[in-house]
């Protein structure tokens, strides 16, 4: 039988490194916090919690420990149920890989979604973590339709904070696609109606993957690629694709694919550069041509002149 244990019982050394998080329900502006469940198990509740310093894995371990601590406060309860344990945790290439005990699979559907949302949204707030891969009993978590959740970030969950969960907004995106010859970027305005809970950066990448809607522009990205996560931290937009992204299906220069992503994101967000990853790995060269190991800044030389 596999040896199961709570990750926070990992030894005296770790306990000396980190001080347990003191939780309280009031969250002041600029304070660290984690997510717990409200007492009705109908939504999430922010709880002030000073995140200890350390590696991303150490901070994540302490956060998960705090999320499992029982609460006597009438406003919220622990996000991780008492009968669910964390069997393993590792952080690699900004992705936290988290395995719960098999009892996680027995959670009611609504509660499971809330627990998953609380865990993911608490962990991606930590430096060095941009996405979370969760399993239970080493089994991949899947939706009711059997689709694997994959790497999740905060954009995968709707937060109802006054506007309804189905609130939609209208915006105009400036996106860069390929010209006919595949050697320059052409600018295209796209009017979109979107769920207000979806981040601008995720919306931009998804629309790029869907291709242009008007003539005179051509797609740049493999439509079979999967967007695993996209988030902005400290001025850098981190975009994480699966390995299918590396398989080009269009006759465009490799630089055109990369800078269609970079220039579109930097045009439409407050990010200063873009870090493209494949399965969480940065040490990648797209089409053996474009180095993705470092964040990439906008390059106007690839944009076709309108003069």
GROMACS .gro file of C-alpha atoms in nm:
model
  307
    1UNK     CA    1   0.000   0.000   0.000
    2UNK     CA    2   0.123   0.345  -0.088
    3UNK     CA    3   0.234   0.545   0.213
    4UNK     CA    4   0.001   0.843   0.256
    5UNK     CA    5   0.073   1.141   0.473
    6UNK     CA    6  -0.015   1.504   0.498
    7UNK     CA    7   0.259   1.704   0.329
    8UNK     CA    8   0.286   1.943   0.622
    9UNK     CA    9   0.406   1.665   0.852
   10UNK     CA   10   0.735   1.663   0.665
   11UNK     CA   11   0.968   1.721   0.952
   12UNK     CA   12   1.108   1.956   1.213
   13UNK     CA   13   1.334   2.138   0.968
   14UNK     CA   14   1.047   2.273   0.760
   15UNK     CA   15   0.857   2.378   1.071
   16UNK     CA   16   1.155   2.587   1.175
   17UNK     CA   17   1.171   2.760   0.837
   18UNK     CA   18   0.815   2.879   0.821
   19UNK     CA   19   0.581   3.031   1.075
   20UNK     CA   20   0.222   2.910   1.060
   21UNK     CA   21  -0.016   3.151   0.891
   22UNK     CA   22  -0.239   3.338   1.136
   23UNK     CA   23  -0.579   3.368   0.966
   24UNK     CA   24  -0.844   3.632   1.019
   25UNK     CA   25  -1.152   3.716   0.812
   26UNK     CA   26  -1.073   4.084   0.748
   27UNK     CA   27  -0.852   4.141   0.443
   28UNK     CA   28  -0.700   4.488   0.424
   29UNK     CA   29  -0.581   4.635   0.095
   30UNK     CA   30  -0.243   4.497  -0.004
   31UNK     CA   31  -0.256   4.207   0.244
   32UNK     CA   32  -0.186   3.844   0.157
   33UNK     CA   33  -0.482   3.610   0.168
   34UNK     CA   34  -0.601   3.260   0.092
   35UNK     CA   35  -0.941   3.127  -0.009
   36UNK     CA   36  -1.166   2.927   0.218
   37UNK     CA   37  -1.532   2.819   0.180
   38UNK     CA   38  -1.823   3.014   0.319
   39UNK     CA   39  -2.029   2.832   0.579
   40UNK     CA   40  -2.306   2.753   0.330
   41UNK     CA   41  -2.060   2.596   0.086
   42UNK     CA   42  -2.199   2.816  -0.190
   43UNK     CA   43  -1.892   3.030  -0.259
   44UNK     CA   44  -1.540   3.125  -0.160
   45UNK     CA   45  -1.432   3.349   0.125
   46UNK     CA   46  -1.108   3.549   0.137
   47UNK     CA   47  -0.915   3.513   0.462
   48UNK     CA   48  -0.617   3.729   0.551
   49UNK     CA   49  -0.307   3.515   0.584
   50UNK     CA   50   0.054   3.628   0.577
   51UNK     CA   51   0.238   3.404   0.334
   52UNK     CA   52   0.577   3.297   0.471
   53UNK     CA   53   0.892   3.349   0.268
   54UNK     CA   54   1.068   3.055   0.111
   55UNK     CA   55   1.068   2.857  -0.211
   56UNK     CA   56   0.747   2.826  -0.410
   57UNK     CA   57   0.707   2.468  -0.287
   58UNK     CA   58   0.759   2.568   0.076
   59UNK     CA   59   0.510   2.855   0.051
   60UNK     CA   60   0.257   2.628  -0.123
   61UNK     CA   61   0.293   2.366   0.149
   62UNK     CA   62   0.225   2.622   0.421
   63UNK     CA   63  -0.073   2.765   0.232
   64UNK     CA   64  -0.227   2.419   0.191
   65UNK     CA   65  -0.173   2.353   0.559
   66UNK     CA   66  -0.357   2.675   0.647
   67UNK     CA   67  -0.640   2.590   0.408
   68UNK     CA   68  -0.697   2.262   0.593
   69UNK     CA   69  -0.702   2.410   0.943
   70UNK     CA   70  -1.053   2.396   1.101
   71UNK     CA   71  -1.216   2.733   1.157
   72UNK     CA   72  -1.426   2.847   1.450
   73UNK     CA   73  -1.527   3.164   1.269
   74UNK     CA   74  -1.895   3.170   1.171
   75UNK     CA   75  -1.817   3.325   0.833
   76UNK     CA   76  -1.598   3.059   0.676
   77UNK     CA   77  -1.475   2.701   0.696
   78UNK     CA   78  -1.160   2.518   0.588
   79UNK     CA   79  -1.126   2.482   0.211
   80UNK     CA   80  -0.973   2.134   0.234
   81UNK     CA   81  -1.211   1.891   0.412
   82UNK     CA   82  -1.090   1.700   0.715
   83UNK     CA   83  -1.109   1.362   0.539
   84UNK     CA   84  -0.897   1.479   0.246
   85UNK     CA   85  -0.519   1.477   0.271
   86UNK     CA   86  -0.245   1.608   0.045
   87UNK     CA   87  -0.025   1.315  -0.051
   88UNK     CA   88   0.235   1.491  -0.262
   89UNK     CA   89   0.333   1.835  -0.386
   90UNK     CA   90   0.606   1.951  -0.620
   91UNK     CA   91   0.664   2.271  -0.815
   92UNK     CA   92   0.836   2.254  -1.153
   93UNK     CA   93   0.858   2.528  -1.416
   94UNK     CA   94   0.598   2.746  -1.238
   95UNK     CA   95   0.344   2.461  -1.223
   96UNK     CA   96   0.237   2.312  -0.886
   97UNK     CA   97   0.165   1.939  -0.915
   98UNK     CA   98  -0.068   1.839  -0.634
   99UNK     CA   99  -0.203   1.492  -0.550
  100UNK     CA  100  -0.489   1.455  -0.301
  101UNK     CA  101  -0.596   1.135  -0.131
  102UNK     CA  102  -0.857   0.916  -0.303
  103UNK     CA  103  -1.123   1.054  -0.066
  104UNK     CA  104  -1.117   1.375  -0.271
  105UNK     CA  105  -1.303   1.190  -0.546
  106UNK     CA  106  -1.596   1.137  -0.308
  107UNK     CA  107  -1.667   1.509  -0.259
  108UNK     CA  108  -2.008   1.627  -0.386
  109UNK     CA  109  -1.979   1.799  -0.725
  110UNK     CA  110  -2.051   2.153  -0.602
  111UNK     CA  111  -1.817   2.125  -0.305
  112UNK     CA  112  -1.543   1.973  -0.521
  113UNK     CA  113  -1.557   2.265  -0.762
  114UNK     CA  114  -1.531   2.511  -0.473
  115UNK     CA  115  -1.239   2.324  -0.314
  116UNK     CA  116  -1.059   2.309  -0.648
  117UNK     CA  117  -1.121   2.678  -0.710
  118UNK     CA  118  -0.998   2.772  -0.362
  119UNK     CA  119  -0.680   2.565  -0.395
  120UNK     CA  120  -0.591   2.685  -0.744
  121UNK     CA  121  -0.665   3.052  -0.679
  122UNK     CA  122  -0.470   3.049  -0.353
  123UNK     CA  123  -0.164   2.880  -0.502
  124UNK     CA  124  -0.135   3.090  -0.818
  125UNK     CA  125  -0.105   3.400  -0.600
  126UNK     CA  126   0.235   3.275  -0.486
  127UNK     CA  127   0.557   3.383  -0.654
  128UNK     CA  128   0.684   3.104  -0.877
  129UNK     CA  129   0.344   2.940  -0.939
  130UNK     CA  130   0.134   3.025  -1.245
  131UNK     CA  131  -0.072   2.708  -1.274
  132UNK     CA  132  -0.185   2.401  -1.080
  133UNK     CA  133  -0.217   2.039  -1.193
  134UNK     CA  134  -0.436   1.838  -0.955
  135UNK     CA  135  -0.485   1.465  -0.918
  136UNK     CA  136  -0.658   1.248  -0.657
  137UNK     CA  137  -0.519   0.907  -0.573
  138UNK     CA  138  -0.284   0.974  -0.867
  139UNK     CA  139  -0.587   0.984  -1.098
  140UNK     CA  140  -0.629   1.286  -1.327
  141UNK     CA  141  -0.927   1.504  -1.235
  142UNK     CA  142  -1.188   1.525  -1.510
  143UNK     CA  143  -1.509   1.713  -1.578
  144UNK     CA  144  -1.849   1.544  -1.590
  145UNK     CA  145  -1.801   1.500  -1.964
  146UNK     CA  146  -1.472   1.318  -1.908
  147UNK     CA  147  -1.239   1.598  -2.018
  148UNK     CA  148  -0.921   1.635  -1.811
  149UNK     CA  149  -0.896   1.970  -1.634
  150UNK     CA  150  -0.525   1.994  -1.711
  151UNK     CA  151  -0.323   2.285  -1.574
  152UNK     CA  152  -0.557   2.537  -1.409
  153UNK     CA  153  -0.520   2.897  -1.304
  154UNK     CA  154  -0.753   3.159  -1.159
  155UNK     CA  155  -0.912   3.232  -1.497
  156UNK     CA  156  -1.069   2.885  -1.501
  157UNK     CA  157  -1.309   2.978  -1.222
  158UNK     CA  158  -1.592   3.230  -1.214
  159UNK     CA  159  -1.591   3.460  -0.915
  160UNK     CA  160  -1.934   3.609  -0.851
  161UNK     CA  161  -1.854   3.944  -0.692
  162UNK     CA  162  -2.165   4.147  -0.759
  163UNK     CA  163  -2.206   4.095  -1.131
  164UNK     CA  164  -2.384   3.777  -1.225
  165UNK     CA  165  -2.181   3.472  -1.331
  166UNK     CA  166  -2.322   3.513  -1.681
  167UNK     CA  167  -2.245   3.885  -1.713
  168UNK     CA  168  -2.108   3.971  -2.056
  169UNK     CA  169  -1.919   4.269  -2.190
  170UNK     CA  170  -1.830   4.400  -2.534
  171UNK     CA  171  -1.479   4.503  -2.633
  172UNK     CA  172  -1.259   4.554  -2.938
  173UNK     CA  173  -0.932   4.364  -2.953
  174UNK     CA  174  -0.631   4.450  -3.168
  175UNK     CA  175  -0.487   4.121  -3.287
  176UNK     CA  176  -0.195   4.038  -3.515
  177UNK     CA  177  -0.225   3.760  -3.771
  178UNK     CA  178  -0.015   3.661  -4.071
  179UNK     CA  179  -0.017   3.823  -4.413
  180UNK     CA  180  -0.070   3.608  -4.723
  181UNK     CA  181   0.298   3.529  -4.769
  182UNK     CA  182   0.354   3.439  -4.403
  183UNK     CA  183   0.642   3.679  -4.346
  184UNK     CA  184   0.472   3.980  -4.184
  185UNK     CA  185   0.206   4.053  -3.924
  186UNK     CA  186  -0.115   4.229  -4.018
  187UNK     CA  187  -0.328   4.413  -3.764
  188UNK     CA  188  -0.696   4.330  -3.734
  189UNK     CA  189  -0.963   4.481  -3.509
  190UNK     CA  190  -1.202   4.224  -3.367
  191UNK     CA  191  -1.524   4.308  -3.183
  192UNK     CA  192  -1.596   4.041  -2.924
  193UNK     CA  193  -1.860   3.972  -2.663
  194UNK     CA  194  -1.714   3.786  -2.367
  195UNK     CA  195  -1.782   3.670  -2.014
  196UNK     CA  196  -1.668   3.948  -1.780
  197UNK     CA  197  -1.499   3.690  -1.557
  198UNK     CA  198  -1.251   3.594  -1.832
  199UNK     CA  199  -0.920   3.780  -1.816
  200UNK     CA  200  -0.818   4.002  -2.107
  201UNK     CA  201  -0.498   3.806  -2.166
  202UNK     CA  202  -0.684   3.475  -2.190
  203UNK     CA  203  -0.941   3.627  -2.423
  204UNK     CA  204  -0.667   3.757  -2.653
  205UNK     CA  205  -0.490   3.422  -2.683
  206UNK     CA  206  -0.815   3.232  -2.738
  207UNK     CA  207  -0.919   3.468  -3.017
  208UNK     CA  208  -0.575   3.438  -3.178
  209UNK     CA  209  -0.611   3.060  -3.171
  210UNK     CA  210  -0.950   3.094  -3.339
  211UNK     CA  211  -0.797   3.278  -3.636
  212UNK     CA  212  -0.898   3.600  -3.814
  213UNK     CA  213  -1.262   3.686  -3.885
  214UNK     CA  214  -1.200   3.917  -4.182
  215UNK     CA  215  -1.020   3.882  -4.514
  216UNK     CA  216  -0.662   3.990  -4.571
  217UNK     CA  217  -0.528   3.806  -4.264
  218UNK     CA  218  -0.434   3.443  -4.203
  219UNK     CA  219  -0.400   3.224  -3.889
  220UNK     CA  220  -0.064   3.171  -3.723
  221UNK     CA  221  -0.127   2.908  -3.454
  222UNK     CA  222  -0.200   2.537  -3.469
  223UNK     CA  223  -0.575   2.509  -3.391
  224UNK     CA  224  -0.516   2.172  -3.225
  225UNK     CA  225  -0.293   2.328  -2.957
  226UNK     CA  226  -0.435   2.358  -2.607
  227UNK     CA  227  -0.393   2.668  -2.392
  228UNK     CA  228  -0.304   2.535  -2.047
  229UNK     CA  229  -0.279   2.867  -1.865
  230UNK     CA  230  -0.220   3.238  -1.912
  231UNK     CA  231  -0.160   3.491  -1.639
  232UNK     CA  232   0.021   3.819  -1.576
  233UNK     CA  233   0.263   3.851  -1.286
  234UNK     CA  234   0.498   4.142  -1.218
  235UNK     CA  235   0.471   4.278  -1.570
  236UNK     CA  236   0.526   3.949  -1.750
  237UNK     CA  237   0.248   3.759  -1.925
  238UNK     CA  238   0.305   3.383  -1.888
  239UNK     CA  239   0.142   3.175  -2.163
  240UNK     CA  240   0.155   2.798  -2.130
  241UNK     CA  241   0.061   2.567  -2.420
  242UNK     CA  242   0.067   2.191  -2.459
  243UNK     CA  243   0.322   2.027  -2.689
  244UNK     CA  244   0.087   2.044  -2.990
  245UNK     CA  245   0.174   2.413  -3.007
  246UNK     CA  246   0.516   2.319  -3.146
  247UNK     CA  247   0.361   2.152  -3.452
  248UNK     CA  248   0.313   2.425  -3.713
  249UNK     CA  249   0.037   2.360  -3.967
  250UNK     CA  250   0.052   2.689  -4.154
  251UNK     CA  251   0.309   2.819  -4.402
  252UNK     CA  252   0.429   3.109  -4.191
  253UNK     CA  253   0.769   3.197  -4.052
  254UNK     CA  254   0.822   3.081  -3.692
  255UNK     CA  255   0.876   3.441  -3.584
  256UNK     CA  256   0.531   3.533  -3.718
  257UNK     CA  257   0.362   3.279  -3.493
  258UNK     CA  258   0.553   3.393  -3.186
  259UNK     CA  259   0.519   3.766  -3.243
  260UNK     CA  260   0.150   3.735  -3.328
  261UNK     CA  261   0.112   3.620  -2.967
  262UNK     CA  262   0.360   3.862  -2.814
  263UNK     CA  263   0.252   4.176  -3.001
  264UNK     CA  264  -0.120   4.104  -2.953
  265UNK     CA  265  -0.082   4.054  -2.577
  266UNK     CA  266   0.135   4.361  -2.530
  267UNK     CA  267  -0.106   4.568  -2.739
  268UNK     CA  268  -0.406   4.466  -2.529
  269UNK     CA  269  -0.272   4.431  -2.174
  270UNK     CA  270  -0.044   4.615  -1.932
  271UNK     CA  271   0.226   4.346  -1.956
  272UNK     CA  272   0.575   4.451  -2.064
  273UNK     CA  273   0.686   4.119  -2.212
  274UNK     CA  274   0.562   3.765  -2.273
  275UNK     CA  275   0.704   3.433  -2.153
  276UNK     CA  276   0.582   3.148  -2.374
  277UNK     CA  277   0.605   2.798  -2.226
  278UNK     CA  278   0.529   2.447  -2.346
  279UNK     CA  279   0.397   2.212  -2.078
  280UNK     CA  280   0.546   2.453  -1.825
  281UNK     CA  281   0.891   2.430  -1.983
  282UNK     CA  282   1.074   2.750  -2.079
  283UNK     CA  283   1.384   2.596  -2.231
  284UNK     CA  284   1.222   2.551  -2.572
  285UNK     CA  285   1.300   2.671  -2.925
  286UNK     CA  286   0.993   2.713  -3.143
  287UNK     CA  287   1.050   2.539  -3.478
  288UNK     CA  288   1.418   2.525  -3.374
  289UNK     CA  289   1.433   2.895  -3.459
  290UNK     CA  290   1.282   3.119  -3.190
  291UNK     CA  291   1.433   3.093  -2.842
  292UNK     CA  292   1.155   3.086  -2.580
  293UNK     CA  293   1.378   3.052  -2.274
  294UNK     CA  294   1.344   3.422  -2.185
  295UNK     CA  295   1.053   3.669  -2.187
  296UNK     CA  296   1.002   3.832  -2.527
  297UNK     CA  297   0.935   4.201  -2.590
  298UNK     CA  298   0.727   4.345  -2.872
  299UNK     CA  299   0.905   4.369  -3.207
  300UNK     CA  300   0.752   4.620  -3.447
  301UNK     CA  301   0.972   4.514  -3.736
  302UNK     CA  302   0.749   4.212  -3.798
  303UNK     CA  303   0.439   4.428  -3.840
  304UNK     CA  304   0.344   4.509  -4.197
  305UNK     CA  305   0.355   4.877  -4.279
  306UNK     CA  306   0.016   5.040  -4.344
  307UNK     CA  307   0.170   5.321  -4.549
   0.00000   0.00000   0.00000
